[in-house]
Short mmCIF file of C-alpha atoms in Angstrom, two decimals:
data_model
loop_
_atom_site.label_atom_id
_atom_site.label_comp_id
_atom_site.label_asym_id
_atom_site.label_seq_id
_atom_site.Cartn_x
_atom_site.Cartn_y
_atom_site.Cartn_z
CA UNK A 29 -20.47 -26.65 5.37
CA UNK A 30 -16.85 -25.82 4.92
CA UNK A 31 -16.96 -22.24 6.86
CA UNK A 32 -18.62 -23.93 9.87
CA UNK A 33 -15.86 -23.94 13.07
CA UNK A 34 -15.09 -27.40 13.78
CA UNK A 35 -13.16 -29.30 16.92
CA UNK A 36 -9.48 -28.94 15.14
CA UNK A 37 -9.11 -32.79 16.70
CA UNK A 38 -11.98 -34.04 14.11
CA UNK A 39 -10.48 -32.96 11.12
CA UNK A 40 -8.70 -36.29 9.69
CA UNK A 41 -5.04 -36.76 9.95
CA UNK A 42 -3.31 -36.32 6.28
CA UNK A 43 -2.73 -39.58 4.58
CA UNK A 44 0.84 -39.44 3.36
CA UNK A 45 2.58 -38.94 6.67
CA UNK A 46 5.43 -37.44 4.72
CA UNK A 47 7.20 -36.02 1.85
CA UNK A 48 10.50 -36.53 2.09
CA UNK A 49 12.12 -39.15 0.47
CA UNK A 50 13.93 -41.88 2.17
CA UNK A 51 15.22 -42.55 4.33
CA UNK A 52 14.18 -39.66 5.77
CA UNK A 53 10.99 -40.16 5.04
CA UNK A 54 11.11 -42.98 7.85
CA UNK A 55 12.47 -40.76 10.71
CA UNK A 56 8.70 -38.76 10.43
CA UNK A 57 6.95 -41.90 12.48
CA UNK A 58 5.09 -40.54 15.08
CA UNK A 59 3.95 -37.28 13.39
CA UNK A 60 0.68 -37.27 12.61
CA UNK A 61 -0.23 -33.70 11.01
CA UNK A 62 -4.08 -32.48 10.72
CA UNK A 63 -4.45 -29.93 7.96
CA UNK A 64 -7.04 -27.48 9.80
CA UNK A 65 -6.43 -24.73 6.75
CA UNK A 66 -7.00 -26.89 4.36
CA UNK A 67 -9.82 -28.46 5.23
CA UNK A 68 -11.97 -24.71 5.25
CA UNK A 69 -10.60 -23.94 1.44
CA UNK A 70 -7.62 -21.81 2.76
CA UNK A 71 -5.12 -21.42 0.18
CA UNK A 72 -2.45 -18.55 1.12
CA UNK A 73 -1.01 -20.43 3.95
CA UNK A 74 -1.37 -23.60 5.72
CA UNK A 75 -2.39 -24.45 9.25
CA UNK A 76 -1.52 -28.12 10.92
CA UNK A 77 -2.61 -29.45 13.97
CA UNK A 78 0.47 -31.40 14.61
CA UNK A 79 1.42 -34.19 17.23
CA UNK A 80 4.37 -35.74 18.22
CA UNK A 81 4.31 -39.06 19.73
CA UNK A 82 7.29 -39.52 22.61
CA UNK A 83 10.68 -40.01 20.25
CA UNK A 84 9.18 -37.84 16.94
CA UNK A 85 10.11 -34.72 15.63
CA UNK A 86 8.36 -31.96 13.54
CA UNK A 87 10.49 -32.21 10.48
CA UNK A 88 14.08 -32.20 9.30
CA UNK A 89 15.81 -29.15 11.04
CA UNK A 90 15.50 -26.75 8.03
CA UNK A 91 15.21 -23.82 7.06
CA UNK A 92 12.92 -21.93 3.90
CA UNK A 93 13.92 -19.25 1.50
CA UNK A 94 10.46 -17.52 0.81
CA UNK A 95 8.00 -18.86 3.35
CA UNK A 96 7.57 -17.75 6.81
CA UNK A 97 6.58 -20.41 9.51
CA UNK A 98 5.20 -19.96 13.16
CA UNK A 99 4.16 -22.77 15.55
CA UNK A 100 2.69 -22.37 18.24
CA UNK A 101 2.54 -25.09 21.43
CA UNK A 102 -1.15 -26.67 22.61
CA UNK A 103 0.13 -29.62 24.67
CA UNK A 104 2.99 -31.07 25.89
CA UNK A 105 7.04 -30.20 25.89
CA UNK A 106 9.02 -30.34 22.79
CA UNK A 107 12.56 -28.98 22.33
CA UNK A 108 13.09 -26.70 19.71
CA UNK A 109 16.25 -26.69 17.88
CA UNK A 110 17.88 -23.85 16.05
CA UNK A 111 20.94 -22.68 14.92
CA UNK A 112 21.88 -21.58 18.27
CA UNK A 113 20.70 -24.52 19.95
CA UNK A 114 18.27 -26.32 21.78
CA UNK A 115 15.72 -25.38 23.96
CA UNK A 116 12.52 -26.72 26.06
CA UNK A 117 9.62 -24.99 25.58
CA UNK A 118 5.63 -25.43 27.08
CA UNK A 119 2.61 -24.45 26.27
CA UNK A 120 1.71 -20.87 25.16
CA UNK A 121 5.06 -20.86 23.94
CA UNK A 122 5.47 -19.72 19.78
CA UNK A 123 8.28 -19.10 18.25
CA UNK A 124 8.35 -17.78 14.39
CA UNK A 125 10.78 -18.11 11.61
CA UNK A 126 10.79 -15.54 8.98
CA UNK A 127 11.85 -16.50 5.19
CA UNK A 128 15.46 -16.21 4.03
CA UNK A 129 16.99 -15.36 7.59
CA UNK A 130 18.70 -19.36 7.41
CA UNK A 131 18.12 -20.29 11.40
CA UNK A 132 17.07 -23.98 10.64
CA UNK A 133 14.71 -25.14 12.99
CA UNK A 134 13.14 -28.35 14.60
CA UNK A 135 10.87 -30.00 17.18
CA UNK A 136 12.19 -32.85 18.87
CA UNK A 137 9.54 -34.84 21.29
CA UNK A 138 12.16 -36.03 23.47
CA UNK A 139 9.27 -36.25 27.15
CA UNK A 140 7.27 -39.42 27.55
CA UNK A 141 4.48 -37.60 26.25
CA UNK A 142 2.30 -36.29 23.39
CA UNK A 143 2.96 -33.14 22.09
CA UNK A 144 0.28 -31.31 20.06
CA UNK A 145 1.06 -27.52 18.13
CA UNK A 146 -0.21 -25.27 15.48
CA UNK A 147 1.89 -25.17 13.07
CA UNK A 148 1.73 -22.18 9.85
CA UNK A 149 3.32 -21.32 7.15
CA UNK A 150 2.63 -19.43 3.84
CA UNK A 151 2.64 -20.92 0.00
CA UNK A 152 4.61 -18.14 -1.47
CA UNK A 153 6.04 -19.02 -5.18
CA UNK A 154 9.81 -20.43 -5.71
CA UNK A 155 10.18 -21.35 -2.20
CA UNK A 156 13.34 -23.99 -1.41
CA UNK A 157 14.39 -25.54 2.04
CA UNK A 158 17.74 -26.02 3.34
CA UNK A 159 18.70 -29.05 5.61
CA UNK A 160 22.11 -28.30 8.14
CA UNK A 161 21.92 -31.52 9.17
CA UNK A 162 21.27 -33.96 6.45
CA UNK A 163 22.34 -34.68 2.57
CA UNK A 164 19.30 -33.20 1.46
CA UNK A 165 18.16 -30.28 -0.29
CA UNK A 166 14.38 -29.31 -1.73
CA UNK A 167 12.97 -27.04 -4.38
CA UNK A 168 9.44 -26.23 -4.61
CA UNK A 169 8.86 -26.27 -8.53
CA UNK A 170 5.02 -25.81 -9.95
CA UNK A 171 3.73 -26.89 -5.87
CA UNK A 172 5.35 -29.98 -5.27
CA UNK A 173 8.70 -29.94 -3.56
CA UNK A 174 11.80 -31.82 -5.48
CA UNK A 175 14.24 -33.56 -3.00
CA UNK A 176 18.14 -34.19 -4.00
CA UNK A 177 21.14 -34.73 -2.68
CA UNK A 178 23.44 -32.06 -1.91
CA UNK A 179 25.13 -32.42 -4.89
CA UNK A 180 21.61 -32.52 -6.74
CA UNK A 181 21.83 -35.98 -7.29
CA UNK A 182 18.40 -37.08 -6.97
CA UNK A 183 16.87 -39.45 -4.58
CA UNK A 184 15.61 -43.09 -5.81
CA UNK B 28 17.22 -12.82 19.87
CA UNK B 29 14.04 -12.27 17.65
CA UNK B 30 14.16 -16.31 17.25
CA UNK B 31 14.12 -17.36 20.33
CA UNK B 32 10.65 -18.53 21.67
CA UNK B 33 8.87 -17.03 24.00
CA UNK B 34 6.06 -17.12 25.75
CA UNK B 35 2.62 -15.41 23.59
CA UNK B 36 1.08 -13.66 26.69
CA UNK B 37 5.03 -12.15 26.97
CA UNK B 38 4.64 -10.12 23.60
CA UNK B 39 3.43 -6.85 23.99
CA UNK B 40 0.19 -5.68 23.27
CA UNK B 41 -0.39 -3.58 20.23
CA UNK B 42 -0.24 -0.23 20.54
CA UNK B 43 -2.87 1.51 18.12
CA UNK B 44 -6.00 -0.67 19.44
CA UNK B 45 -8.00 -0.47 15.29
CA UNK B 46 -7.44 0.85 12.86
CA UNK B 47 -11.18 1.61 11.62
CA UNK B 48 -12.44 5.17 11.76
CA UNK B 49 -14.75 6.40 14.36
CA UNK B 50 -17.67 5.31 15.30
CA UNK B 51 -16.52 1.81 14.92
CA UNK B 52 -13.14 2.18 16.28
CA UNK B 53 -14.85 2.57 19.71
CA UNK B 54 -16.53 -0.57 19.34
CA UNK B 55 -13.11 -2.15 19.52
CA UNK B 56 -12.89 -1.37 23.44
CA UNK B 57 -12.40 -4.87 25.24
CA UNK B 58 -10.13 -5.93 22.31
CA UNK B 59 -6.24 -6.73 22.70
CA UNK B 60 -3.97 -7.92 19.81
CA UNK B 61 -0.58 -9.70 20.45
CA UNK B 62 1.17 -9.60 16.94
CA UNK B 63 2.91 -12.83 17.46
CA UNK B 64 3.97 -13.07 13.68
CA UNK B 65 5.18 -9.48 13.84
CA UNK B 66 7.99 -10.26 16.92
CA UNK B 67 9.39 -12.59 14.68
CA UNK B 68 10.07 -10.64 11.47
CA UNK B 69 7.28 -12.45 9.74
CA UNK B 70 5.96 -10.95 6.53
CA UNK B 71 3.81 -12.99 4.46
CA UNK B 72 1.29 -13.59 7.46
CA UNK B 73 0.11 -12.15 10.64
CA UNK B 74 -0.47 -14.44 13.88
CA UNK B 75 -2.42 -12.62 16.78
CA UNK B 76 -2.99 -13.53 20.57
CA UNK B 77 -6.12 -11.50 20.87
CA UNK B 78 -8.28 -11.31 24.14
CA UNK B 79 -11.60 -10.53 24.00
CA UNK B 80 -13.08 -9.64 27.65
CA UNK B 81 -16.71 -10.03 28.18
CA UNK B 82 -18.87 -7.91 25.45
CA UNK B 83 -15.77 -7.05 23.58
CA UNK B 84 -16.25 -8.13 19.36
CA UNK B 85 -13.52 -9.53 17.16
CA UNK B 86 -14.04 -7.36 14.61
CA UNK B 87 -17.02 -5.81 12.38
CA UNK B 88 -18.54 -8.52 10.63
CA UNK B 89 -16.23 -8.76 7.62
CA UNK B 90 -15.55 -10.45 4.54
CA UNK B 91 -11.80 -10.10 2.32
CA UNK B 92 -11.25 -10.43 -1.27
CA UNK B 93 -7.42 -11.76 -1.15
CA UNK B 94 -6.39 -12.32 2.44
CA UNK B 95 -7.36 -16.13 4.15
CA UNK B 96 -8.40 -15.84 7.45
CA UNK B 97 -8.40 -18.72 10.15
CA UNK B 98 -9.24 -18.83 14.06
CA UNK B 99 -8.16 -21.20 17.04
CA UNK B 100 -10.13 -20.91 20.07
CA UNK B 101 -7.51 -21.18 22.86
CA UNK B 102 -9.78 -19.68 26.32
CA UNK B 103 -13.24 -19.06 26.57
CA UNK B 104 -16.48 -19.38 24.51
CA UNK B 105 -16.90 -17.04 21.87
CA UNK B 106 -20.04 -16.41 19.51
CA UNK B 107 -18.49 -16.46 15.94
CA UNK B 108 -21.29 -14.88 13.63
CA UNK B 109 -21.48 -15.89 9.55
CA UNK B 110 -23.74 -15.22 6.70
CA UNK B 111 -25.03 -18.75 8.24
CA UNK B 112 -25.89 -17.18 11.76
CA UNK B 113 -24.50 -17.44 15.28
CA UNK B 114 -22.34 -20.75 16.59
CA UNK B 115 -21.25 -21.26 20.09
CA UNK B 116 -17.49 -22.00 20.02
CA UNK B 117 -15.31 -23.77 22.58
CA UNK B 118 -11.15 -23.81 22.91
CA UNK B 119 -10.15 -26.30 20.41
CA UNK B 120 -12.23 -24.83 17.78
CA UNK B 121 -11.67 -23.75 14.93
CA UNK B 122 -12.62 -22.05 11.59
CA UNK B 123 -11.44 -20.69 8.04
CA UNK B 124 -12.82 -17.82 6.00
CA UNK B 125 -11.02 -18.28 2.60
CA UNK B 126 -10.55 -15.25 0.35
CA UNK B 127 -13.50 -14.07 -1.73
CA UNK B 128 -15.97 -16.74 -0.84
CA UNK B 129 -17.50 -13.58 0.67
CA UNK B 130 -18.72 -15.40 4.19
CA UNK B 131 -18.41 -12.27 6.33
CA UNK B 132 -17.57 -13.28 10.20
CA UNK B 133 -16.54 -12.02 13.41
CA UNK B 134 -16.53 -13.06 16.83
CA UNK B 135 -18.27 -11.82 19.95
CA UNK B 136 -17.78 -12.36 23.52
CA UNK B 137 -20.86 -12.88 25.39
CA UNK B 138 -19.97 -14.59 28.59
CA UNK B 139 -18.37 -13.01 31.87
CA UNK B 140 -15.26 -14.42 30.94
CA UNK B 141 -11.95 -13.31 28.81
CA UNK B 142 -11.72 -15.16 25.28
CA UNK B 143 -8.46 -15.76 24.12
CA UNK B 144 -7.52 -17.20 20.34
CA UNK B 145 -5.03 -17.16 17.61
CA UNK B 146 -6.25 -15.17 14.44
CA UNK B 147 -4.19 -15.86 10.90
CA UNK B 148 -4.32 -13.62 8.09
CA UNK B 149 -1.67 -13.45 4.90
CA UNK B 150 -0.72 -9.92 3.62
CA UNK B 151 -1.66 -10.59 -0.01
CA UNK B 152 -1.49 -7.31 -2.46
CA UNK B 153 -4.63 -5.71 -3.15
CA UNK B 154 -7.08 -6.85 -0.35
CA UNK B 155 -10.46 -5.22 0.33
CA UNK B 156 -13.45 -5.89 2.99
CA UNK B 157 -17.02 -5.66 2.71
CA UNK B 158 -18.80 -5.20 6.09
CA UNK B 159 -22.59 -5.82 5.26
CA UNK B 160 -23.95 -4.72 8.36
CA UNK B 161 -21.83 -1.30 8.64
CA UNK B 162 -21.68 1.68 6.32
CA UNK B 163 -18.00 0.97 5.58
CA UNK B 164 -15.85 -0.68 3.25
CA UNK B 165 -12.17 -0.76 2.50
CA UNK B 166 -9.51 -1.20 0.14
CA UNK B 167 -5.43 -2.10 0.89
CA UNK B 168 -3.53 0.57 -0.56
CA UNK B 169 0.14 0.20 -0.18
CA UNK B 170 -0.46 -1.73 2.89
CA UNK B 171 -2.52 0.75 4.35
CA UNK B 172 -6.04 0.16 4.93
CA UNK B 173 -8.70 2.76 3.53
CA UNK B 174 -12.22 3.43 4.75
CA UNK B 175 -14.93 4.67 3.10
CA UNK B 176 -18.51 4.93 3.34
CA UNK B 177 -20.64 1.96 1.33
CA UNK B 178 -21.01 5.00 -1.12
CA UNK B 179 -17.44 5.89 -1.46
CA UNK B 180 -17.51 9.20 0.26
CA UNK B 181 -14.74 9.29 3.14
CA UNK B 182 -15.02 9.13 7.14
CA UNK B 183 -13.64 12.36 9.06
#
């Protein structure tokens, strides 16, 4: 029963908490990420249920060429961070980040606690990711994203 | 500052309440769309705050060839109607309608109280709808939707 609605809380956490390489892989404890759109078949965009433990964050700040993300906040007080800065936001706060515009964003849970949001972003083709921050840099090639250094050294 | 957050009850209300020709359009009263996405710049997808007060519907039941389609239940207790029947959701619900599995769905309010949710839907090329309870259908052409009769002839 795949089209039936469905608490978003009962759909099972994703097993590999993250992607990225390390040791960046490591800085994504406390972010456990539901996928709500893939659990009903969706395939055009995904749709996590995302919480942040006190101390995690959403993600390396970042930023995508071709996909557009949104989140949206359910619970809880995270800070977002963007090329202009931080700020605090509650929830029935969203904020939206449209492809190729290069503001690298974040969550930060920096309260004592949980914070829960929607996050959503679309699958288009020959997407890559930026990282300010951090010696990293990504390329989506045939659906799985390929992590290197800056100076596309790969990762072990 | 298009991406800056802010708060989803902030963004303004759409102005043209449907888009479907009369007599259906009319059975949108009750209905209010935020375009979230839209404030942003997004492209690839569409996120909507949409309230539904008492009696108002979602939509006509519906069913798309290309576009995904997910729902979060934020406020209230909608009806959401499927080829499966009726289900009583609550906020924290929710439910995905992938492309051309041709599960046609709305939601209704039938309580004395406002719904509120999040609707998702990506902008892929060459979308259509089949409504199989309404004389209508419709195909995306250049973005625009067009509405026909079941047998092709057009509405006033």
């Amino acid at each position: 029963m795949k089209n039936s609605a469905i608490n978003a809380t009962d759909i099972p956490v994703r097993v590999k908490p993250s992607v990225y390489p390390e040791p960046f892989a490591s800085r994504m404890t406390g972010r456990e990420k539901c996928p709500l759109g893939d659990f009903f078949g969706l395939n055009n965009f995904g749709v996590n249920l995302t919480r942040l433990t006190p101390g995690a964050i959403s993600a390396l700040r970042h930023a995508h060429t071709k996909q557009d993300e949104f989140v949206y906040i359910l619970q809880g007080c995270p800070t977002l961070h963007t090329n202009d800065g931080a700020t605090r936001l509650e929830p029935g706060m969203c904020a939206g980040f449209p492809a190729g515009a290069g503001n690298a964003a974040n969550l930060s849970n920096d309260t004592d606690s949980d914070v829960l949001y929607l996050e959503i972003g679309d699958r288009m083709a020959g997407d890559s990711a930026n990282y300010p921050d951090d010696d990293l840099q990504a390329v989506q090639v045939a659906g799985e994203w390929l992590f290197t250094h800056k100076d596309g050294t790969p990762y072990e």
